[in-house]
Short mmCIF file of C-alpha atoms in Angstrom, two decimals:
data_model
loop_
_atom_site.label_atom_id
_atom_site.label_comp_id
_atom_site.label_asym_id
_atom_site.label_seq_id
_atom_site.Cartn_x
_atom_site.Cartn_y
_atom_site.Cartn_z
CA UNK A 383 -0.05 5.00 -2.84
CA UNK A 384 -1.16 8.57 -2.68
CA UNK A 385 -1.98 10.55 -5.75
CA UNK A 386 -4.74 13.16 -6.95
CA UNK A 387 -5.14 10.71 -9.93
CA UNK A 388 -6.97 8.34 -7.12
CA UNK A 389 -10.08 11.21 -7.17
CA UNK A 390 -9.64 11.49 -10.89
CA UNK A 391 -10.53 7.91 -11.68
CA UNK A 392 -13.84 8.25 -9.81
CA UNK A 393 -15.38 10.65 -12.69
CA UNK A 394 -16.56 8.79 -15.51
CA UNK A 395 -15.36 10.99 -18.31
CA UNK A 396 -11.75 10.81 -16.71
CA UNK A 397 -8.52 11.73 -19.15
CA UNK A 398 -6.57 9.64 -21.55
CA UNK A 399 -3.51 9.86 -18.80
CA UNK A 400 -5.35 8.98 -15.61
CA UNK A 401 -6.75 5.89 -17.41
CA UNK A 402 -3.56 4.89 -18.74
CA UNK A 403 -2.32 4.36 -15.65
CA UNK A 404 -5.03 2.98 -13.54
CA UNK A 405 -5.71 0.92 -15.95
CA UNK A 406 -1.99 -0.37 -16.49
CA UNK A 407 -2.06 -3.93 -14.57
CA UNK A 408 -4.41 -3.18 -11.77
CA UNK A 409 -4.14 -6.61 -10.50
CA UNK A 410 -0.26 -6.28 -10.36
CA UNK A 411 -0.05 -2.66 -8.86
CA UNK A 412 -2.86 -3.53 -6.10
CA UNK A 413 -0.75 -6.84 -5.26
CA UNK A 414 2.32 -4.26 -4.75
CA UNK A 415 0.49 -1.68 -3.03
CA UNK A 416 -0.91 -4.25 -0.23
CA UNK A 417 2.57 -6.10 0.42
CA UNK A 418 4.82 -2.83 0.47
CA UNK A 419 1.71 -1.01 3.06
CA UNK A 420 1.58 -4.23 5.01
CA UNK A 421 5.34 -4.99 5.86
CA UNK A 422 5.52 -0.98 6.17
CA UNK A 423 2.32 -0.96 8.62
CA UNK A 424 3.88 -3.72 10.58
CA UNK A 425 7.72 -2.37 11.13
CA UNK A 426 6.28 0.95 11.64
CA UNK A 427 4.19 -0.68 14.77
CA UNK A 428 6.58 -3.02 15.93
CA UNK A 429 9.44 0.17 16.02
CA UNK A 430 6.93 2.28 18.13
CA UNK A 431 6.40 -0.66 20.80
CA UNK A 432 8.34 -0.63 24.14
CA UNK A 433 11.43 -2.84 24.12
CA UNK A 434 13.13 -4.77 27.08
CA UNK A 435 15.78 -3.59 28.23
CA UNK A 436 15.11 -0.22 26.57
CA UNK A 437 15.80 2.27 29.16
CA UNK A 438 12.85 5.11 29.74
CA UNK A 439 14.56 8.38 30.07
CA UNK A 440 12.31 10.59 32.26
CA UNK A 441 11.63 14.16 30.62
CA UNK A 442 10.65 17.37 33.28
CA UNK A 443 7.68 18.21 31.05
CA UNK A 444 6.12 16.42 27.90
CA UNK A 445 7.84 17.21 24.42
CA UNK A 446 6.14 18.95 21.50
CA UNK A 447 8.46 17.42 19.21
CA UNK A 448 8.24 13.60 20.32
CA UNK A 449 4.25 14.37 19.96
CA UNK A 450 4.63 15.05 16.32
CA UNK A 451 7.00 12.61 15.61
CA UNK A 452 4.34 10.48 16.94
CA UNK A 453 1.62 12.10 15.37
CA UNK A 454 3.40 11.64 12.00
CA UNK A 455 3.02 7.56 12.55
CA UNK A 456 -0.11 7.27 13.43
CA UNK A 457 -0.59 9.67 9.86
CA UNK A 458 1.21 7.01 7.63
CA UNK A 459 -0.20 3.92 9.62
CA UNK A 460 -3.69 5.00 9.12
CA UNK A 461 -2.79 6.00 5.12
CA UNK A 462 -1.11 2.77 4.97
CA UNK A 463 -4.53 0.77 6.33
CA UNK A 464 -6.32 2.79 3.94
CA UNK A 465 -4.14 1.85 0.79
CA UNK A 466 -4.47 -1.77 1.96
CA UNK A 467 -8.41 -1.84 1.75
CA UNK A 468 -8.90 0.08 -1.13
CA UNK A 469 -6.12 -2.08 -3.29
CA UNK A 470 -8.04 -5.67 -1.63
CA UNK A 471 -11.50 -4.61 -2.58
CA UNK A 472 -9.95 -3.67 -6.06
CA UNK A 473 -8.77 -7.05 -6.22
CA UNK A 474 -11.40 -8.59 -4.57
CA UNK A 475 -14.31 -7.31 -6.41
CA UNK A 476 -13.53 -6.61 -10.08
CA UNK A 477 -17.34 -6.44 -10.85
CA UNK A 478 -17.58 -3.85 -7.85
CA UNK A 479 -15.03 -1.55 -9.31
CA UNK A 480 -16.08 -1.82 -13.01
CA UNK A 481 -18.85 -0.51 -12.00
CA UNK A 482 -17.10 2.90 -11.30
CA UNK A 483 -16.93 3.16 -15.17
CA UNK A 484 -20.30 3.53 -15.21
CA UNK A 485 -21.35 7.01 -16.72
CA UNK A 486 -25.67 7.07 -15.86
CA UNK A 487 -25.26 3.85 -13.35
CA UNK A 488 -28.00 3.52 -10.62
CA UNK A 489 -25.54 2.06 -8.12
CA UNK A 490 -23.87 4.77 -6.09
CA UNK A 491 -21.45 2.27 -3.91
CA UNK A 492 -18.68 2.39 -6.21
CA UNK A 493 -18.55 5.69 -6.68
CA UNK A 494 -18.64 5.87 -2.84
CA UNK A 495 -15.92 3.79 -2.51
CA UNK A 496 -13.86 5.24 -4.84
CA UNK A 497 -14.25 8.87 -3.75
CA UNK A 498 -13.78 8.33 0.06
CA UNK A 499 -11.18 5.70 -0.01
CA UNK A 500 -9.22 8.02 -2.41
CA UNK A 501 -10.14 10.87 0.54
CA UNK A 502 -9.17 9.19 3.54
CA UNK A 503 -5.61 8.61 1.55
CA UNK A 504 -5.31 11.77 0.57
CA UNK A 505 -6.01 13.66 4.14
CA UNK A 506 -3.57 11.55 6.15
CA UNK A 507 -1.05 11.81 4.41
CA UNK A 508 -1.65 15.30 3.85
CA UNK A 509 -1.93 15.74 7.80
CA UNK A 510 1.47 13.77 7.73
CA UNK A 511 2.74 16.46 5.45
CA UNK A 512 1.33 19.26 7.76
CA UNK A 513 2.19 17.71 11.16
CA UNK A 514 6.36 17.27 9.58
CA UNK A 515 6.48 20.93 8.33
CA UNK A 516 5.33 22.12 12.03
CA UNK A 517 8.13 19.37 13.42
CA UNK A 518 10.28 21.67 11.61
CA UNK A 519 8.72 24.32 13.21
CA UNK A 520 8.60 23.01 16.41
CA UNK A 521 12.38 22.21 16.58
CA UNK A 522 13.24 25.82 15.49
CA UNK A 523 11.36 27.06 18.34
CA UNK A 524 12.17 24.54 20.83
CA UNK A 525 15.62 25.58 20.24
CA UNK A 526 14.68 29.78 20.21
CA UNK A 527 12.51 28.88 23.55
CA UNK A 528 9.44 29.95 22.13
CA UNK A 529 7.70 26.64 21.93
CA UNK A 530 6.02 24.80 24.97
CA UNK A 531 2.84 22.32 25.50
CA UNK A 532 0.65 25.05 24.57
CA UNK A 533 1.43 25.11 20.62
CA UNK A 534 0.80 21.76 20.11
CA UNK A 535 -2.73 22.65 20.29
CA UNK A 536 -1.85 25.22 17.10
CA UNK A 537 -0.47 22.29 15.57
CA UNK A 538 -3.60 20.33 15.44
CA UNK A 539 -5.41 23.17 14.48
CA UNK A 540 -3.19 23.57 11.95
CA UNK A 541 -2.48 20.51 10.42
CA UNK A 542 -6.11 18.96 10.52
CA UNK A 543 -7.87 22.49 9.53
CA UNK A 544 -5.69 22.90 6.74
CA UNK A 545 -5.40 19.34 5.83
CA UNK A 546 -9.03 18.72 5.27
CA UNK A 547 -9.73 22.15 3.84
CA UNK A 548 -7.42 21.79 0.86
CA UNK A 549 -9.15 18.18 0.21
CA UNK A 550 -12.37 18.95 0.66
CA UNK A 551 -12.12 22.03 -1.52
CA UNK A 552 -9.64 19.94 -3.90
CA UNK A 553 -12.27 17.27 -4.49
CA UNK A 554 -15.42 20.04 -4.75
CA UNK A 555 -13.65 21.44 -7.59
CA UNK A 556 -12.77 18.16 -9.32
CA UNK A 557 -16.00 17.16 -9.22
CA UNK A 558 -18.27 19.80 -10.54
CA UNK A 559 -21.30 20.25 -11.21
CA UNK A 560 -21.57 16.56 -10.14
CA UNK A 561 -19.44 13.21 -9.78
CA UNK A 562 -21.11 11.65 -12.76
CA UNK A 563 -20.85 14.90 -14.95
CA UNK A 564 -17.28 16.08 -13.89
CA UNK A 565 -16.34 19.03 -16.26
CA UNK A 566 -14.06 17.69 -19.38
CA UNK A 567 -10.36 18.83 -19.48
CA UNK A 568 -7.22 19.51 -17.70
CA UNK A 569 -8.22 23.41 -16.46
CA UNK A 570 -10.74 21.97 -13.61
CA UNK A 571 -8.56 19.54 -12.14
CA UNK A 572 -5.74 21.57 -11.79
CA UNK A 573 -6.76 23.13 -8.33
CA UNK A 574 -7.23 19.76 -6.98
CA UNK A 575 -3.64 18.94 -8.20
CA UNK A 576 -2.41 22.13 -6.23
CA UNK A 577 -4.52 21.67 -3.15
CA UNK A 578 -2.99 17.94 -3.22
CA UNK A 579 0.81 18.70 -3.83
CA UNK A 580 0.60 22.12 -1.65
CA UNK A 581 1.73 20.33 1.40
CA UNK A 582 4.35 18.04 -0.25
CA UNK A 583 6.20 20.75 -1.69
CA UNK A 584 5.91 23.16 1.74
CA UNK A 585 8.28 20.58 3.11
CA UNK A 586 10.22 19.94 0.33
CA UNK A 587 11.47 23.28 -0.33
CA UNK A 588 11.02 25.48 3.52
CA UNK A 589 11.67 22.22 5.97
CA UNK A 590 15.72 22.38 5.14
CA UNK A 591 15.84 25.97 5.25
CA UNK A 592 14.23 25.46 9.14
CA UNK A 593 16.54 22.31 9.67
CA UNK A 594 19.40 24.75 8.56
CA UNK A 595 18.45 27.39 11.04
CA UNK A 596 17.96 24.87 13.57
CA UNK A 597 21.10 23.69 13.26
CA UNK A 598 22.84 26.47 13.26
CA UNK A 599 21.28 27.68 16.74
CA UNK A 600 21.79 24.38 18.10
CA UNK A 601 25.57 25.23 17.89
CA UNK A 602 25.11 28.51 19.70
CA UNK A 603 23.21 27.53 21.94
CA UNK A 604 25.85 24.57 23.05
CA UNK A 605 28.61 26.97 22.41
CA UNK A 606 26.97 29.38 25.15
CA UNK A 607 25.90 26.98 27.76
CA UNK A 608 29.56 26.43 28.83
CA UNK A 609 30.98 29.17 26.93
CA UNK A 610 33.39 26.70 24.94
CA UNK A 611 32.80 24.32 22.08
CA UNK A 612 34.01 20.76 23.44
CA UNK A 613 33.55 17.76 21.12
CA UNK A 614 30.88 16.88 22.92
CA UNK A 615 29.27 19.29 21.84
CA UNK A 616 30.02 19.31 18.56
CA UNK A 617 29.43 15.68 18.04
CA UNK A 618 26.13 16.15 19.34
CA UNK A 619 25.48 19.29 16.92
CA UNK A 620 26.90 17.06 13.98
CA UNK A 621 24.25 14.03 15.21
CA UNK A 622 21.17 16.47 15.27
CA UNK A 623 22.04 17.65 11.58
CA UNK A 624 22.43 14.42 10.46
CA UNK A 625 18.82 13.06 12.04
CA UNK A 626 17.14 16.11 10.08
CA UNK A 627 19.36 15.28 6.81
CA UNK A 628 17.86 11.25 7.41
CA UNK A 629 14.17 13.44 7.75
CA UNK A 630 14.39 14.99 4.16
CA UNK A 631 16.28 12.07 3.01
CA UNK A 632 13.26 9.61 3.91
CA UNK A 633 11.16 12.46 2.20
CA UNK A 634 12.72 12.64 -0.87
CA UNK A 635 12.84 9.01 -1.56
CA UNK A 636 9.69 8.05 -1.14
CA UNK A 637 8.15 11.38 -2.91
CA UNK A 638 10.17 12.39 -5.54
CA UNK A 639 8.73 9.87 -7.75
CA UNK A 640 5.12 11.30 -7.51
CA UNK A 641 6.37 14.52 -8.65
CA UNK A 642 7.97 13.03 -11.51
CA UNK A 643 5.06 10.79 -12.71
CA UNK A 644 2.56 13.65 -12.34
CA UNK A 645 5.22 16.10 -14.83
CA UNK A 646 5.14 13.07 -16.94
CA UNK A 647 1.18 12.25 -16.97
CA UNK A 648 0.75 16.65 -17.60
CA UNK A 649 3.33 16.17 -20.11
CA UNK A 650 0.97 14.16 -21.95
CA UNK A 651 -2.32 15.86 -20.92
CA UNK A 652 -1.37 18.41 -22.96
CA UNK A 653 -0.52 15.99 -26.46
CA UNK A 654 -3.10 15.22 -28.77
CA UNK A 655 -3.07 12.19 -28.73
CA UNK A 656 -1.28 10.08 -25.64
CA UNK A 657 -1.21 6.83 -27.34
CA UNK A 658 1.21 8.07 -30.51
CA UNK A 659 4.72 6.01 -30.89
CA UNK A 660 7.26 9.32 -30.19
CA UNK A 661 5.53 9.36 -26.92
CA UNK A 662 6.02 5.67 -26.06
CA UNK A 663 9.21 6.16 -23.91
CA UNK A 664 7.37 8.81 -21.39
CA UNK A 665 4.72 6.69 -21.32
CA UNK A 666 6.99 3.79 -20.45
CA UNK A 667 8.55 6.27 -17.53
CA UNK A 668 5.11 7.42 -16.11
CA UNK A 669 4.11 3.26 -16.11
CA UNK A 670 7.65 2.86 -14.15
CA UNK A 671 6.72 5.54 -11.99
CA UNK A 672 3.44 4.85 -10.75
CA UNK A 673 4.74 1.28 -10.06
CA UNK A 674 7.40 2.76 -8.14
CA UNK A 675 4.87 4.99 -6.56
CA UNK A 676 2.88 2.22 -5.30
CA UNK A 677 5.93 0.55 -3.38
CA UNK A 678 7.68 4.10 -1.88
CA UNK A 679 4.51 5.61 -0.49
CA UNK A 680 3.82 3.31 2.17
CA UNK A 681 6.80 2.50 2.95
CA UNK A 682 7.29 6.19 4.28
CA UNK A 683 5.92 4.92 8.03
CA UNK A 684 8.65 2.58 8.70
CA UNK A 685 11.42 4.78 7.00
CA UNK A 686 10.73 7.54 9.30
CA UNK A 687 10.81 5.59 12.25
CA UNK A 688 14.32 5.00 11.46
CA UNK A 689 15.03 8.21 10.51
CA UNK A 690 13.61 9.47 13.98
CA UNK A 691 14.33 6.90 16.67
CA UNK A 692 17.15 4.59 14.91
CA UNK A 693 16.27 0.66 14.78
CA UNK A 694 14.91 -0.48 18.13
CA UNK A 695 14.95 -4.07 17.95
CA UNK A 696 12.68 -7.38 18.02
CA UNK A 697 12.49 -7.70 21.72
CA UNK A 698 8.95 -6.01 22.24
CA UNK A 699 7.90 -5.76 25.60
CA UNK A 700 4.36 -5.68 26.24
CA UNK A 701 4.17 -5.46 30.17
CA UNK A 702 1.91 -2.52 31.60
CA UNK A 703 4.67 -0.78 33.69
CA UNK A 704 3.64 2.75 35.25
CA UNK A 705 5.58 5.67 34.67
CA UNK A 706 6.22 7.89 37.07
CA UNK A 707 3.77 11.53 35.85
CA UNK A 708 5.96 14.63 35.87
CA UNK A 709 3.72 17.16 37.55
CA UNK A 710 3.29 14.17 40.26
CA UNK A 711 7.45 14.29 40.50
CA UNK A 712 7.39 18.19 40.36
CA UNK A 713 5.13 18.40 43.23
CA UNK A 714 6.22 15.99 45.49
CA UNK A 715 9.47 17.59 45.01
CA UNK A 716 8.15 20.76 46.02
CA UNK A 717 6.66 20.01 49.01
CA UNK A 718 10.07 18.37 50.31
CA UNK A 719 11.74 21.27 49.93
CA UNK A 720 9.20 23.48 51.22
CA UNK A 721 8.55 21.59 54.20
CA UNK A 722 12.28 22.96 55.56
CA UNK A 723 12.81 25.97 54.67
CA UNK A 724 16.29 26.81 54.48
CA UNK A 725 16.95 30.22 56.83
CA UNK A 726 17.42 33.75 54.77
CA UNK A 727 20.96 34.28 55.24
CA UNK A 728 23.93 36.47 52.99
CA UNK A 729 24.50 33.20 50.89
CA UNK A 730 20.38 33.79 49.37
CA UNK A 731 21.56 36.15 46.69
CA UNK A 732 24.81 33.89 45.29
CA UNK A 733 22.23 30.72 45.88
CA UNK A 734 19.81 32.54 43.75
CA UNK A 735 22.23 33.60 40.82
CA UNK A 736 23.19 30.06 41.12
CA UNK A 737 20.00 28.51 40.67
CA UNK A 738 19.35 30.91 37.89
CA UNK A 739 21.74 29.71 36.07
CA UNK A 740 21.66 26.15 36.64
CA UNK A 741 18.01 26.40 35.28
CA UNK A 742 19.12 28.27 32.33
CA UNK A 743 21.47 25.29 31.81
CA UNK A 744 18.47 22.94 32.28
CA UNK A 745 16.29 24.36 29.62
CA UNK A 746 19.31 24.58 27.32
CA UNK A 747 19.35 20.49 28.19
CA UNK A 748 16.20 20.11 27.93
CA UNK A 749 15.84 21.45 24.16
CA UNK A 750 19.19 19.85 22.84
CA UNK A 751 17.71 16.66 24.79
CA UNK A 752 13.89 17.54 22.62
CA UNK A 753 15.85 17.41 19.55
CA UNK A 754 18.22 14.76 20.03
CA UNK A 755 15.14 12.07 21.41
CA UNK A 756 15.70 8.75 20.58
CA UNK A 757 19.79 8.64 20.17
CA UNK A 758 21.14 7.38 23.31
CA UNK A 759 24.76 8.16 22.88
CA UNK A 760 23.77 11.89 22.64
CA UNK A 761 21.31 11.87 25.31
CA UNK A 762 24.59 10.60 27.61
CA UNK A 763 26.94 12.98 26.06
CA UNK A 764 24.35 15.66 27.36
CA UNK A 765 24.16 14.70 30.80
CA UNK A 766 27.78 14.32 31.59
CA UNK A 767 28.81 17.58 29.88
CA UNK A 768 25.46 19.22 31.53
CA UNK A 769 26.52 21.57 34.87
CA UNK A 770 23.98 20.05 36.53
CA UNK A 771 25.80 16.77 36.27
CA UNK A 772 29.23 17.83 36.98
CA UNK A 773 28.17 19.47 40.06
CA UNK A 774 27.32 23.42 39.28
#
């Protein structure tokens, strides 16, 4: 699982509360960390294979949005490969990791290990963080027609700058003046803390507000594409709320309990002593949490698959087929319609106005369509209440 207690093991002169819990039967959290990453790893992969019989609707232009969703997989698989080899070489090689204990030890592998495996966890799911918050983002401006292909290159920037400049100046911090010397008590590991739970807490708290506004111009923007509200519409509006509500949902569950071990583990930071008996029932809750923790975490890749495409099924099909590339479409369609050019005649302007508006209707499509990805009932819903398909 991810945590900033992870780094905080790595120093040798660690606190009372990171020890309890690392320390709290490794053997049995490791053992729960690599079965819930490992079924998680391979749901998440076998939801984001092609499927036969799955039909391949064919988009006018690449989507922002599916590229994030995407983007936010290949986040949790890679955090979920990285929880699986740091909890087997903890299991594998006690002698390895005891060595991490170590205050003047010679051998700087352990320390190695520790301190980048704990890194590589930390920055992708931190990227994962990032990349949902600009989903949210994304959809608001997808929806405002402000977004295109071009801001998914401020996305990257965004996510991956940010991302590993919060860790690397999380772990700097936390490890001052040096990784065997790390300053003693809670004041210089609380930036790392921040720099770690920064992200987590972006989405927690602004991502609904965004989902909220989203929503709401979703509805507007269905109610002025015919100029009525059908329940087509409005079952489509209702679908789009509840994928974002499965979003936070997914969030939430696997998350919350990080926030409540790490009030728990401050909570008794700040005691004098940790192990004293009117503290034994939060220490029994952080235990419970961490466990907890270590099954919720990974399983985030696989739960967000469902939340974003549904279940897809066990019939993978793994036949190279070759999709047809929009721009290829685009121009070929262009040339047959400039190779016979239609005569200027009285009818241009009202063919014009026409056209105008039919493409207005498209891009309206085409954003509900961004948004709605994945569900096929509302992707048919849009195209027989879209103009274009009744006939404008």
């Amino acid at each position: 699982m991810a945590s900033p207690r992870l780094e905080t093991y790595c120093c040798p002169n660690r606190d009372a509360a990171t020890q309890l819990v690392m320390n709290f039967q490794p053997e049995v959290f490791c053992s729960v960390c690599i079965g819930s990453a490992s079924i998680s790893l391979l749901l998440t992969i076998l939801q984001l294979l092609p499927k036969k019989g799955q039909i391949l609707r064919k988009m006018p232009k690449a989507s922002s949005s599916s590229t994030i969703l995407l983007l936010i997989s290949i986040c949790d698989i890679l955090g979920g490969l990285g929880m699986i080899f740091r909890s087997s070489v903890w299991l594998g090689f006690p002698g390895f990791i005891a060595n991490i204990s170590v205050v003047n030890g010679t051998d700087v592998w352990p320390s190695a290990f520790c301190v980048g495996s704990a890194m590589w966890i930390q920055l992708l799911y931190s990227a994962g963080f990032w990349w949902l918050f600009c989903y949210a983002v994304d959809s608001y401006l997808v929806v405002r027609r402000s977004a295109g292909l071009s801001t998914i290159v401020l996305y990257h920037m965004m996510t991956w700058g940010l991302a590993v400049m919060l860790c690397v100046e999380g772990i700097t911090l936390l490890y001052y003046p040096s990784l065997s010397s790390c300053e003693d008590g809670l004041e210089h590991a609380i930036p790392h803390y921040i720099t770690t739970y920064a992200p987590l807490l972006l989405v927690l708290v602004v991502n609904p507000i965004l989902f909220r506004r989203t929503v709401s111009a979703v509805a507007s923007l269905l109610k002025g594409r015919q100029g009525i509200y059908t329940e087509n519409e409005r079952r489509l509006g209702t679908e789009i709320q509840i994928r974002f509500f499965k979003i936070m949902l997914v969030f939430v569950i696997c998350w919350s309990s990080n926030i409540i071990n790490e009030s728990l583990l401050f909570y008794l930071e700040m005691q004098p002593d940790i192990n004293d008996m009117p503290l034994k029932n939060i220490r029994s809750a952080a235990l419970i949490t961490w466990i907890i923790m270590g099954v919720l975490n990974p399983m985030q890749g696989f739960l967000f698959t469902l939340a974003f495409y549904g279940w897809t099924g066990w019939r993978v099909d793994l036949k190279w087929r070759k999709r047809e590339i929009p721009w290829e479409s685009m121009s070929s369609s262009t040339v047959g319609e400039n190779a016979y050019p239609s005569p200027v005649n009285y009818q241009s302007n009202i063919h014009d106005s026409k056209k105008a508006l039919t493409t207005d209707s498209q891009q309206t499509d085409e954003a509900i369509s961004m948004l709605s990805e994945g569900n096929t009932s509302s992707d048919d819903r849009l195209t027989r209440s879209s103009p274009i398909y009744q006939g404008w």
